[in-house]
Short mmCIF file of C-alpha atoms in Angstrom, two decimals:
data_model
loop_
_atom_site.label_atom_id
_atom_site.label_comp_id
_atom_site.label_asym_id
_atom_site.label_seq_id
_atom_site.Cartn_x
_atom_site.Cartn_y
_atom_site.Cartn_z
CA MET A 1 -18.73 -9.44 -24.10
CA THR A 2 -15.49 -9.45 -25.25
CA PHE A 3 -11.43 -10.25 -24.14
CA ASP A 4 -8.83 -10.17 -26.47
CA PRO A 5 -5.36 -9.07 -24.44
CA ALA A 6 -3.69 -7.54 -27.75
CA ALA A 7 -6.79 -5.29 -28.18
CA LEU A 8 -7.08 -4.30 -24.45
CA ARG A 9 -3.53 -3.50 -23.79
CA ALA A 10 -4.44 -1.32 -26.57
CA GLN A 11 -7.23 1.21 -24.44
CA PHE A 12 -4.53 2.41 -22.17
CA PRO A 13 -2.22 4.33 -23.05
CA ILE A 14 0.41 4.42 -20.53
CA LEU A 15 1.26 0.99 -21.87
CA ALA A 16 3.08 1.97 -24.77
CA ARG A 17 5.23 4.16 -23.49
CA ARG A 18 9.05 3.22 -22.60
CA VAL A 19 10.53 3.41 -19.23
CA ARG A 20 14.77 3.18 -18.82
CA GLY A 21 14.42 3.00 -22.60
CA GLN A 22 12.78 -0.83 -22.43
CA PRO A 23 9.00 -1.30 -23.06
CA LEU A 24 7.28 -0.79 -19.86
CA HIS A 25 6.05 -4.35 -18.17
CA TYR A 26 3.93 -2.42 -15.28
CA LEU A 27 3.16 -5.62 -12.46
CA ASP A 28 2.35 -3.01 -9.87
CA SER A 29 -1.44 -3.03 -10.47
CA ALA A 30 -2.19 -4.09 -6.66
CA ALA A 31 -1.11 -0.09 -5.89
CA THR A 32 -2.49 1.38 -8.28
CA ALA A 33 -4.12 0.49 -12.64
CA GLN A 34 -3.49 2.31 -15.30
CA VAL A 35 -6.91 3.60 -17.06
CA PRO A 36 -8.15 3.13 -20.67
CA LEU A 37 -8.79 5.33 -22.51
CA ALA A 38 -12.49 5.58 -21.34
CA VAL A 39 -11.44 6.87 -18.44
CA LEU A 40 -9.57 8.91 -19.60
CA ASP A 41 -11.56 11.16 -21.81
CA ALA A 42 -14.58 10.69 -19.89
CA VAL A 43 -12.79 13.02 -17.15
CA ARG A 44 -11.35 15.05 -20.16
CA THR A 45 -15.57 15.43 -21.60
CA HIS A 46 -16.50 16.28 -18.11
CA ASP A 47 -13.97 19.21 -17.31
CA ALA A 48 -14.13 20.26 -21.07
CA MET A 49 -18.14 20.72 -21.04
CA HIS A 50 -20.12 19.61 -18.43
CA ARG A 51 -18.05 20.73 -15.61
CA ALA A 52 -20.07 22.09 -12.00
CA ASN A 53 -21.22 21.14 -8.95
CA VAL A 54 -24.09 18.47 -8.35
CA HIS A 55 -27.70 18.60 -6.64
CA ARG A 56 -27.78 22.34 -5.85
CA GLY A 57 -27.26 23.84 -9.37
CA VAL A 58 -30.48 24.46 -11.69
CA HIS A 59 -28.53 25.34 -15.27
CA ALA A 60 -28.02 23.02 -17.48
CA LEU A 61 -24.43 22.22 -16.40
CA ALA A 62 -25.52 20.98 -12.85
CA GLU A 63 -28.33 18.93 -14.83
CA GLU A 64 -25.19 16.83 -16.58
CA ALA A 65 -22.89 16.95 -14.00
CA THR A 66 -25.21 15.49 -10.57
CA GLN A 67 -27.15 13.22 -13.76
CA ALA A 68 -23.38 12.05 -15.07
CA TYR A 69 -22.44 11.97 -10.99
CA GLU A 70 -25.65 9.78 -10.44
CA ALA A 71 -24.95 7.00 -13.32
CA ALA A 72 -21.60 7.17 -11.83
CA ARG A 73 -23.11 6.09 -8.45
CA GLY A 74 -25.08 3.53 -10.41
CA ALA A 75 -22.04 2.13 -12.01
CA VAL A 76 -20.66 1.30 -8.97
CA ALA A 77 -23.28 0.36 -7.80
CA GLY A 78 -24.01 -2.32 -10.78
CA TRP A 79 -20.62 -3.99 -10.18
CA LEU A 80 -21.97 -4.60 -6.65
CA ASN A 81 -25.21 -5.74 -7.18
CA VAL A 82 -26.92 -3.59 -4.83
CA ALA A 83 -29.39 -0.68 -4.44
CA PRO A 84 -27.47 3.52 -5.57
CA ASP A 85 -28.79 4.69 -2.00
CA GLU A 86 -26.63 2.41 -0.20
CA VAL A 87 -23.30 3.03 -2.12
CA ILE A 88 -21.49 6.41 -1.02
CA PHE A 89 -18.93 7.80 -2.60
CA THR A 90 -15.41 8.11 -0.76
CA SER A 91 -11.76 9.50 -1.25
CA GLY A 92 -11.01 5.54 -0.85
CA ALA A 93 -10.86 2.65 0.42
CA THR A 94 -9.26 4.48 3.66
CA ALA A 95 -11.57 7.57 3.28
CA ALA A 96 -14.20 4.67 3.29
CA ILE A 97 -13.54 2.91 6.30
CA ASN A 98 -12.30 5.89 8.18
CA LEU A 99 -16.38 7.09 8.07
CA VAL A 100 -17.16 3.38 9.05
CA ALA A 101 -14.64 3.54 11.84
CA GLN A 102 -15.57 7.37 13.46
CA SER A 103 -19.54 6.59 12.63
CA TRP A 104 -21.51 3.18 12.83
CA THR A 105 -18.84 3.21 16.07
CA ARG A 106 -20.36 5.26 17.72
CA SER A 107 -23.27 2.79 19.10
CA LEU A 108 -20.17 0.56 20.59
CA SER A 109 -19.32 0.45 24.20
CA PRO A 110 -15.78 0.36 25.86
CA GLY A 111 -14.77 -3.20 26.14
CA ASP A 112 -16.57 -3.93 23.18
CA GLU A 113 -14.01 -6.15 20.60
CA ILE A 114 -13.18 -5.67 17.01
CA LEU A 115 -11.64 -8.67 15.45
CA LEU A 116 -9.75 -7.94 12.88
CA THR A 117 -6.75 -9.93 10.86
CA GLU A 118 -2.78 -10.25 10.64
CA LEU A 119 -3.73 -9.71 6.62
CA GLU A 120 -5.14 -6.44 7.08
CA HIS A 121 -3.78 -3.00 5.77
CA HIS A 122 -2.72 -0.52 7.92
CA SER A 123 -6.15 1.01 6.41
CA ASN A 124 -7.98 -1.52 8.16
CA ILE A 125 -6.27 -1.68 11.14
CA VAL A 126 -5.06 1.95 12.11
CA PRO A 127 -8.95 3.24 12.00
CA TRP A 128 -10.49 0.90 14.31
CA GLN A 129 -6.96 1.77 16.16
CA LEU A 130 -8.73 5.31 16.67
CA ALA A 131 -11.90 4.41 17.31
CA ALA A 132 -10.47 1.54 20.42
CA GLU A 133 -8.60 4.32 22.07
CA ARG A 134 -11.96 7.33 21.18
CA GLN A 135 -14.08 4.42 23.02
CA GLY A 136 -12.13 1.65 25.04
CA LEU A 137 -12.79 -0.51 22.16
CA VAL A 138 -10.39 -3.88 22.43
CA LEU A 139 -9.57 -5.01 19.15
CA ARG A 140 -8.48 -8.64 18.64
CA ALA A 141 -7.02 -9.88 15.78
CA LEU A 142 -7.02 -13.53 14.06
CA PRO A 143 -3.79 -14.84 12.75
CA ALA A 144 -2.50 -15.59 9.57
CA THR A 145 -1.38 -18.89 8.27
CA ALA A 146 1.98 -19.81 7.10
CA GLU A 147 0.59 -19.86 3.59
CA GLY A 148 -0.47 -15.96 3.72
CA ARG A 149 -3.86 -17.27 4.59
CA ILE A 150 -6.45 -16.01 7.62
CA ASP A 151 -6.31 -18.83 9.91
CA LEU A 152 -10.12 -19.07 9.98
CA ALA A 153 -9.68 -22.67 12.70
CA ALA A 154 -8.37 -19.92 14.82
CA LEU A 155 -11.98 -17.68 14.59
CA PRO A 156 -14.14 -19.09 17.29
CA ALA A 157 -11.88 -18.96 19.72
CA MET A 158 -11.73 -15.11 18.64
CA VAL A 159 -15.52 -14.42 18.59
CA GLY A 160 -17.98 -14.08 21.76
CA ALA A 161 -20.45 -11.78 22.75
CA ARG A 162 -18.27 -8.73 23.16
CA THR A 163 -17.78 -8.41 19.19
CA LYS A 164 -19.13 -6.38 17.30
CA LEU A 165 -17.62 -5.93 14.24
CA ILE A 166 -14.98 -8.23 11.91
CA ALA A 167 -13.28 -6.42 9.79
CA ALA A 168 -11.04 -8.27 7.41
CA THR A 169 -9.64 -7.94 4.05
CA HIS A 170 -11.49 -9.42 0.79
CA VAL A 171 -8.06 -10.42 -0.64
CA SER A 172 -4.72 -9.82 1.03
CA ASN A 173 -2.50 -6.98 -0.89
CA VAL A 174 0.35 -9.26 -0.36
CA THR A 175 -0.29 -12.56 -0.58
CA GLY A 176 -2.88 -12.45 -3.02
CA ALA A 177 -5.37 -15.02 -0.99
CA VAL A 178 -8.92 -15.41 -0.84
CA THR A 179 -10.33 -14.73 2.16
CA ASP A 180 -13.39 -17.38 2.99
CA VAL A 181 -15.90 -15.51 3.12
CA ALA A 182 -18.53 -17.52 4.33
CA ALA A 183 -16.82 -18.96 7.49
CA LEU A 184 -16.35 -14.87 8.45
CA VAL A 185 -20.38 -14.32 7.71
CA ALA A 186 -21.10 -17.15 10.11
CA ALA A 187 -18.40 -16.59 12.87
CA ALA A 188 -20.23 -12.74 12.68
CA ARG A 189 -23.78 -14.33 12.20
CA SER A 190 -23.03 -16.64 16.24
CA CYS A 191 -22.56 -13.87 17.93
CA GLY A 192 -24.31 -10.40 16.06
CA ALA A 193 -21.53 -8.81 14.99
CA LYS A 194 -21.04 -6.97 11.63
CA LEU A 195 -18.52 -7.90 8.53
CA LEU A 196 -16.76 -4.98 6.67
CA LEU A 197 -14.73 -6.43 3.81
CA ASP A 198 -11.99 -4.54 2.52
CA GLY A 199 -12.42 -5.51 -1.65
CA SER A 200 -9.83 -2.82 -2.34
CA GLN A 201 -8.04 -5.87 -4.06
CA ARG A 202 -10.96 -8.42 -5.13
CA ALA A 203 -13.48 -5.18 -6.87
CA PRO A 204 -10.57 -4.83 -9.67
CA HIS A 205 -11.20 -9.14 -10.09
CA GLY A 206 -14.57 -8.74 -11.02
CA PRO A 207 -18.43 -8.06 -10.42
CA LEU A 208 -19.29 -8.67 -6.98
CA ASP A 209 -22.72 -10.03 -5.60
CA ILE A 210 -22.20 -8.61 -2.41
CA PRO A 211 -25.72 -9.76 -1.30
CA ALA A 212 -24.88 -13.22 -2.20
CA LEU A 213 -22.01 -12.66 -0.31
CA GLY A 214 -23.43 -11.38 3.31
CA ALA A 215 -20.82 -8.82 4.13
CA ASP A 216 -22.06 -6.08 6.29
CA PHE A 217 -20.00 -2.85 5.07
CA TYR A 218 -17.65 -3.09 1.79
CA VAL A 219 -15.23 -0.52 0.88
CA PHE A 220 -13.33 -0.74 -2.78
CA THR A 221 -10.74 2.52 -4.31
CA GLY A 222 -11.10 3.33 -7.74
CA HIS A 223 -7.71 3.57 -8.60
CA LYS A 224 -7.35 -0.48 -7.92
CA LEU A 225 -10.21 -0.15 -10.78
CA TYR A 226 -8.80 1.21 -13.54
CA GLY A 227 -10.96 4.66 -12.55
CA PRO A 228 -8.48 7.72 -11.14
CA ASN A 229 -7.34 8.24 -7.80
CA GLY A 230 -9.38 9.80 -4.83
CA ILE A 231 -12.51 8.47 -5.30
CA GLY A 232 -14.00 5.25 -3.65
CA ALA A 233 -16.99 4.26 -2.39
CA LEU A 234 -18.69 2.68 0.75
CA TRP A 235 -21.64 0.16 0.30
CA ALA A 236 -23.50 -0.90 3.63
CA ARG A 237 -27.71 -2.11 3.69
CA ARG A 238 -29.49 1.49 3.77
CA GLU A 239 -30.93 0.32 7.40
CA ILE A 240 -27.38 -0.28 8.48
CA LEU A 241 -26.85 3.62 7.09
CA ALA A 242 -29.58 4.85 8.32
CA ALA A 243 -28.47 4.11 11.90
CA MET A 244 -24.68 5.89 11.43
CA PRO A 245 -24.68 9.46 12.34
CA PRO A 246 -22.68 11.95 9.88
CA PHE A 247 -19.29 10.96 9.89
CA LEU A 248 -18.03 14.85 8.22
CA GLY A 249 -20.13 17.68 8.35
CA GLY A 250 -20.47 20.42 5.68
CA GLY A 251 -22.99 21.04 3.09
CA GLU A 252 -24.72 18.81 0.81
CA MET A 253 -25.26 16.03 3.92
CA ILE A 254 -27.96 18.28 5.60
CA ARG A 255 -31.67 18.87 5.64
CA ARG A 256 -32.08 21.78 7.37
CA VAL A 257 -29.09 24.30 9.10
CA THR A 258 -29.87 26.70 12.03
CA ILE A 259 -27.11 28.18 14.02
CA GLU A 260 -28.04 25.96 16.69
CA ARG A 261 -28.54 22.74 15.19
CA SER A 262 -28.46 20.53 11.89
CA THR A 263 -30.69 18.28 11.09
CA TYR A 264 -29.34 15.48 7.96
CA ALA A 265 -29.99 13.97 5.08
CA ASP A 266 -31.22 10.70 4.80
CA PRO A 267 -27.87 8.05 2.75
CA PRO A 268 -25.59 8.54 0.44
CA ARG A 269 -25.59 12.47 1.42
CA ARG A 270 -25.42 12.18 4.48
CA PHE A 271 -22.13 10.87 4.46
CA GLU A 272 -21.04 13.00 1.49
CA ALA A 273 -20.68 16.39 2.24
CA GLY A 274 -18.87 19.06 0.86
CA THR A 275 -18.56 18.79 -2.85
CA PRO A 276 -17.58 15.45 -3.88
CA PRO A 277 -15.33 14.40 -5.96
CA ILE A 278 -17.24 14.71 -9.06
CA ALA A 279 -15.10 14.23 -11.98
CA GLN A 280 -13.42 10.69 -10.05
CA ALA A 281 -16.40 9.37 -9.74
CA ILE A 282 -17.98 10.14 -13.31
CA GLY A 283 -14.40 8.46 -13.87
CA LEU A 284 -15.22 5.16 -11.85
CA GLY A 285 -18.20 5.12 -13.49
CA ALA A 286 -16.09 5.17 -16.89
CA ALA A 287 -14.28 2.78 -15.94
CA ILE A 288 -16.74 -0.24 -14.60
CA GLY A 289 -18.38 0.87 -17.69
CA PHE A 290 -15.36 -0.47 -20.13
CA LEU A 291 -14.75 -3.59 -17.67
CA SER A 292 -18.76 -4.04 -17.66
CA THR A 293 -17.79 -4.72 -21.14
CA LEU A 294 -15.71 -7.55 -20.48
CA ASP A 295 -16.12 -11.70 -20.74
CA TRP A 296 -14.63 -12.25 -17.12
CA SER A 297 -14.66 -15.46 -17.61
CA ALA A 298 -11.89 -15.28 -19.48
CA VAL A 299 -10.43 -12.61 -18.15
CA ALA A 300 -9.77 -14.87 -14.65
CA ALA A 301 -8.73 -17.45 -16.90
CA HIS A 302 -6.28 -15.55 -18.55
CA GLU A 303 -4.93 -13.34 -14.83
CA MET A 304 -4.87 -16.94 -13.57
CA SER A 305 -2.65 -18.47 -16.93
CA LEU A 306 -0.31 -15.19 -15.71
CA THR A 307 -0.26 -16.05 -12.41
CA GLN A 308 0.62 -20.04 -13.31
CA ARG A 309 3.18 -18.73 -15.28
CA LEU A 310 4.81 -16.63 -12.64
CA LEU A 311 4.66 -19.17 -9.83
CA ASP A 312 6.32 -21.42 -11.82
CA GLY A 313 9.47 -19.20 -13.05
CA LEU A 314 9.37 -17.95 -9.04
CA ALA A 315 9.52 -21.56 -7.99
CA ALA A 316 12.37 -22.72 -10.53
CA ASP A 317 14.58 -19.97 -8.66
CA ARG A 318 15.72 -21.74 -4.76
CA ARG A 319 16.73 -18.42 -3.81
CA ILE A 320 13.18 -17.20 -3.92
CA ARG A 321 10.52 -17.79 -0.80
CA ILE A 322 7.33 -17.28 -1.66
CA PHE A 323 4.40 -15.65 0.60
CA GLY A 324 1.51 -16.54 -0.49
CA PRO A 325 -0.90 -19.29 -1.97
CA ALA A 326 1.49 -21.31 -3.47
CA GLY A 327 -1.10 -22.83 -5.76
CA LEU A 328 -4.46 -20.94 -8.02
CA GLN A 329 -6.99 -21.88 -5.66
CA SER A 330 -8.47 -19.02 -3.91
CA ARG A 331 -5.63 -16.71 -4.95
CA ILE A 332 -5.53 -13.42 -7.31
CA GLY A 333 -2.55 -12.69 -9.34
CA VAL A 334 -0.96 -11.16 -6.42
CA VAL A 335 2.19 -12.70 -5.79
CA SER A 336 5.06 -11.12 -3.24
CA PHE A 337 8.05 -13.22 -2.56
CA ASP A 338 11.40 -12.53 -1.27
CA MET A 339 15.39 -13.72 -3.03
CA GLU A 340 18.15 -15.07 -0.80
CA GLY A 341 20.73 -12.15 -0.99
CA ALA A 342 18.35 -9.30 -2.00
CA HIS A 343 16.22 -7.00 -1.01
CA PRO A 344 13.08 -5.89 -1.97
CA HIS A 345 13.91 -2.55 -3.25
CA ASP A 346 17.01 -3.30 -4.96
CA ILE A 347 15.18 -5.91 -6.52
CA CYS A 348 12.06 -3.69 -7.69
CA GLN A 349 15.79 -1.07 -8.76
CA ILE A 350 17.26 -3.11 -11.21
CA LEU A 351 13.73 -4.84 -12.58
CA ASP A 352 12.75 -0.71 -12.60
CA ALA A 353 15.91 -0.06 -15.17
CA ARG A 354 14.62 -2.78 -17.21
CA GLY A 355 10.89 -1.04 -17.87
CA VAL A 356 9.35 -3.93 -15.16
CA ALA A 357 7.38 -1.96 -12.87
CA CYS A 358 6.98 -4.34 -9.93
CA ARG A 359 6.64 -2.81 -6.00
CA GLY A 360 9.31 -3.72 -2.86
CA GLY A 361 8.72 -3.05 1.01
CA HIS A 362 6.07 -3.45 3.24
CA HIS A 363 2.89 -3.30 1.17
CA CYS A 364 1.05 -1.12 4.49
CA ALA A 365 0.86 -4.62 5.94
CA GLN A 366 4.03 -4.41 8.60
CA PRO A 367 1.86 -7.25 11.33
CA LEU A 368 2.22 -9.68 8.39
CA MET A 369 5.37 -8.93 7.22
CA ASP A 370 6.45 -9.63 11.68
CA ARG A 371 4.47 -12.43 11.45
CA PHE A 372 6.52 -13.44 8.83
CA ASP A 373 9.66 -11.49 10.13
CA LEU A 374 10.40 -9.60 7.28
CA ALA A 375 10.92 -6.18 6.70
CA GLY A 376 9.21 -6.49 2.89
CA THR A 377 8.74 -8.07 0.29
CA THR A 378 8.99 -7.81 -3.68
CA ARG A 379 4.87 -7.72 -5.11
CA ALA A 380 4.29 -8.61 -8.70
CA SER A 381 0.54 -8.07 -9.34
CA ILE A 382 -1.05 -8.71 -12.60
CA GLY A 383 -3.95 -6.08 -14.11
CA ILE A 384 -6.43 -7.05 -17.19
CA TYR A 385 -3.88 -5.70 -19.63
CA ASN A 386 -0.77 -7.98 -19.11
CA ASP A 387 0.48 -10.81 -20.74
CA ALA A 388 3.41 -13.39 -21.27
CA SER A 389 5.95 -10.86 -21.73
CA ASP A 390 5.18 -9.07 -18.79
CA ILE A 391 6.04 -12.48 -16.51
CA ASP A 392 8.89 -13.32 -18.46
CA ALA A 393 10.49 -9.99 -18.28
CA LEU A 394 10.05 -9.98 -15.05
CA LEU A 395 11.97 -13.45 -14.49
CA ASP A 396 14.22 -12.21 -16.34
CA GLY A 397 15.45 -9.27 -14.29
CA LEU A 398 15.24 -11.61 -11.09
CA ASP A 399 18.19 -12.99 -13.65
CA GLU A 400 20.14 -10.00 -13.66
CA VAL A 401 19.49 -9.47 -9.77
CA ALA A 402 21.30 -13.18 -9.01
CA ARG A 403 23.95 -12.46 -10.60
CA ARG A 404 24.42 -8.87 -9.31
CA LEU A 405 24.23 -8.65 -6.00
CA CYS A 406 23.17 -12.71 -4.88
CA ALA A 407 26.57 -14.20 -6.05
CA MET B 1 20.88 6.38 -14.98
CA THR B 2 21.12 2.84 -14.99
CA ALA B 3 21.43 -0.60 -12.18
CA ASP B 4 24.77 -0.48 -13.34
CA ASP B 5 26.07 2.63 -11.47
CA LEU B 6 23.49 2.69 -8.70
CA TYR B 7 25.07 -0.58 -7.95
CA GLN B 8 28.83 -0.08 -9.20
CA ALA B 9 31.25 -2.87 -7.63
CA GLU B 10 32.59 -0.73 -4.73
CA ILE B 11 28.95 -0.11 -3.33
CA VAL B 12 28.25 -3.89 -2.92
CA ALA B 13 31.05 -5.07 -1.63
CA ARG B 14 30.43 -2.72 1.58
CA ALA B 15 26.68 -3.06 1.02
CA LYS B 16 28.36 -7.53 2.07
CA SER B 17 30.79 -6.24 4.65
CA GLY B 18 27.57 -3.97 6.03
CA ALA B 19 25.17 -7.09 6.06
CA GLY B 20 26.98 -8.70 8.97
CA ASP B 21 26.15 -8.15 12.81
CA SER B 22 29.00 -4.82 13.78
CA ARG B 23 27.38 -3.85 17.34
CA LEU B 24 29.18 -3.48 19.95
CA ASP B 25 28.59 -4.94 23.59
CA PRO B 26 29.79 -2.90 25.57
CA HIS B 27 28.40 0.33 24.23
CA ASP B 28 27.94 3.85 25.17
CA ALA B 29 24.55 4.55 23.10
CA ARG B 30 22.49 2.48 20.98
CA ALA B 31 19.41 3.66 18.62
CA THR B 32 17.18 2.02 16.60
CA VAL B 33 15.66 3.34 13.88
CA ASP B 34 13.58 2.86 10.95
CA ASN B 35 12.21 3.48 8.04
CA PRO B 36 8.46 3.95 7.68
CA LEU B 37 8.06 3.96 4.23
CA CYS B 38 9.61 0.39 3.99
CA GLY B 39 10.36 -1.39 6.95
CA ASP B 40 13.76 -0.93 6.71
CA ARG B 41 16.23 -0.28 10.32
CA VAL B 42 19.10 0.29 11.69
CA THR B 43 20.34 -0.22 15.46
CA LEU B 44 23.20 1.86 16.05
CA ASP B 45 25.92 2.10 18.64
CA LEU B 46 28.78 3.81 19.10
CA SER B 47 31.61 4.14 21.94
CA LEU B 48 32.81 7.40 22.69
CA ALA B 49 36.16 8.33 24.35
CA ALA B 50 36.57 12.18 25.32
CA GLY B 51 33.74 13.48 23.38
CA HIS B 52 34.43 11.94 20.39
CA VAL B 53 33.56 8.55 18.32
CA VAL B 54 35.58 6.17 19.13
CA ALA B 55 33.53 2.65 17.30
CA LEU B 56 30.48 2.77 15.54
CA GLY B 57 28.81 -0.66 14.85
CA HIS B 58 25.63 -1.41 13.65
CA ARG B 59 23.05 -4.00 12.34
CA THR B 60 21.00 -3.08 9.19
CA ARG B 61 18.26 -4.74 8.26
CA GLY B 62 17.90 -3.05 4.97
CA CYS B 63 18.83 -2.57 0.98
CA ALA B 64 21.86 -2.40 -0.44
CA LEU B 65 21.95 1.47 -0.12
CA CYS B 66 21.01 1.38 3.48
CA GLN B 67 23.93 -1.60 4.37
CA ALA B 68 26.28 -0.13 2.41
CA ALA B 69 25.96 3.50 4.18
CA ALA B 70 25.67 2.24 6.87
CA GLU B 71 28.91 0.74 6.25
CA THR B 72 30.32 3.57 5.32
CA LEU B 73 29.68 5.55 7.96
CA ARG B 74 30.92 2.86 10.08
CA ARG B 75 34.49 3.48 8.77
CA CYS B 76 34.15 7.51 8.56
CA ALA B 77 32.57 7.98 12.04
CA PRO B 78 36.12 7.48 14.33
CA GLY B 79 36.65 11.01 15.23
CA MET B 80 33.12 12.22 14.69
CA ALA B 81 31.84 14.50 17.83
CA PRO B 82 27.89 12.84 18.73
CA SER B 83 27.20 16.43 18.64
CA GLU B 84 27.85 16.95 14.59
CA ALA B 85 25.97 13.87 13.69
CA PRO B 86 22.87 16.34 12.41
CA ALA B 87 25.49 18.75 10.68
CA HIS B 88 27.02 15.32 9.27
CA ARG B 89 23.30 14.13 8.01
CA GLU B 90 22.75 17.32 6.48
CA ALA B 91 25.58 17.42 4.89
CA LEU B 92 25.01 14.23 3.13
CA ALA B 93 21.02 15.00 2.54
CA ALA B 94 22.29 18.51 0.64
CA TYR B 95 24.66 16.30 -1.38
CA LEU B 96 22.64 13.99 -2.65
CA ALA B 97 19.83 16.69 -3.31
CA GLY B 98 22.52 18.07 -5.32
CA ARG B 99 23.10 20.74 -3.63
CA GLN B 100 26.37 21.02 -2.49
CA ASP B 101 29.90 18.78 -2.12
CA LEU B 102 30.54 16.09 0.60
CA PRO B 103 32.37 17.63 3.07
CA GLU B 104 36.61 16.32 4.07
CA ARG B 105 34.80 14.15 6.71
CA LEU B 106 31.70 12.26 4.35
CA ALA B 107 34.54 12.02 1.20
CA ASP B 108 34.31 8.40 1.22
CA PHE B 109 30.23 8.93 0.57
CA SER B 110 31.29 10.00 -2.70
CA ALA B 111 30.61 6.17 -3.88
CA PHE B 112 26.21 7.02 -3.24
CA ALA B 113 26.68 9.30 -6.49
CA PRO B 114 24.98 7.96 -8.39
CA VAL B 115 21.33 7.62 -5.58
CA ARG B 116 21.51 11.93 -6.36
CA SER B 117 19.50 10.55 -9.34
CA HIS B 118 16.89 8.72 -7.12
CA PRO B 119 15.09 11.06 -5.03
CA SER B 120 13.40 8.39 -3.67
CA ARG B 121 15.89 5.73 -2.80
CA GLN B 122 17.78 8.79 -0.68
CA GLY B 123 16.18 7.93 2.31
CA CYS B 124 17.84 4.76 2.51
CA VAL B 125 21.18 5.81 2.45
CA LEU B 126 20.24 8.56 5.57
CA LEU B 127 18.97 6.10 7.65
CA PRO B 128 22.17 5.13 9.26
CA PHE B 129 22.70 8.52 9.82
CA GLU B 130 18.89 9.22 11.91
CA ALA B 131 19.88 6.13 14.04
CA PHE B 132 23.87 7.57 14.34
CA ILE B 133 21.77 10.91 15.69
CA GLU B 134 19.41 9.61 18.05
CA ALA B 135 22.53 7.45 19.08
CA ALA B 136 24.09 10.28 19.44
CA ALA B 137 20.71 11.93 21.96
CA MET B 138 21.13 9.41 24.13
CA VAL B 139 24.93 9.74 25.01
CA ASP B 140 25.11 10.76 28.61
CA PRO B 141 26.19 14.82 28.63
CA ASP B 142 29.41 15.03 30.50
CA ARG B 143 30.23 12.38 27.67
CA ARG B 144 29.68 14.22 24.79
#
């Protein structure tokens, strides 16, 4: 277990490149994190030496590919502290949520309720809307507080006998607020509902203990976890998965097929129709292997130090308003803000000219933007490879934004 | 291409002019469009006479490029026929894509030449035209 920020940066080749003639200061890891050499090498080695389909062939390459694919499942299970056969590979968190929304909800009845929150990414809203339209379900949403957290005070009034699922973000992709999962678990248990957590923003910030969290479903995506695009995972307890019907049909997910009907494989294969994203899964496994070598208490301290540096720098500018927790308590290094007189896209454009990569827009969280009466925010998000120079470059860039646009 | 090119003084000045509310009351047609990628919003009003735009007003919640484009359109629009709105939008899109020069009617949009190097920002410039097209489609056929 080690954590040497400078040595760590060297593991990410892209951080050595220049952008617009400037050193790259990548502060958009909440959108997509960069990949270390370990992931690049794993994907290349698979395609160069072991490329084959999984679970079907008996030749050496197929055996090797299958072994690597299932080892990646094991790595994901280890990251979540769950059993490998409870992990389903998907193309990402969006696909994982859609899987639950299209499969698990089949057992629900018209009038049953799904409780969301105003902080959700669109990927944890729209799939439920589609399911609700199909089955006559009712969607409700917990409001957001002014600090950008889920308003738990509203929880008792929002759950009841018809509540069948609470679907909430584990960490807001806009405000960086970490959800009080225990409160949601208690609310769900009080009415017999299930709890789905979108862990896309939490998973990159250290290993998890899902059984201790108490969620029933957990989803995350690989490209934010320093892994490839096109891979993610759904976790659910074995008995829940066993009761769920297939979502997508095709090869790999069956037990027996006749022209008239089919029977289906047990989970996880029941939910992995067709050839899966094999190289991507192996890359994700490599990412987790890489991350598992880090001292996560040191990483957390480093990320929080940078977050504090950023919050302090932003707070020093009276034109800037932060949308999210002002302190470090129950937050990660995802920081959204606006600057009076400057639009997020203009801010990001000027920052880009200085090699600073930030995200501007609604962050696929329009209900939260509506809550704050904004079209969008500027968001800086901190990853394991960032250092103080990245934060300072951002703050210097904001000075230029103010000079250009706010005069 | 640098921020100097994109945020030249003329664009910033037009953006500041376009940041206000120039909506028309009364108006013959009003449309509101959103950019689904960023949430920017343009509400655009048309006032017409003899089948042509007499005045165009707008309220733009958007970036500097979007506000500047809306303001430029406000200046260019008088004399345009509503039915020409889609053609004007295509002409500007083609200019931004580097496929053709601007027509005389849209000459003021030459200030946006630096946007040709930023494909991700071209939608910002075109958003007011999407609102123009929608508003034009709402005009009573007898008045087009």
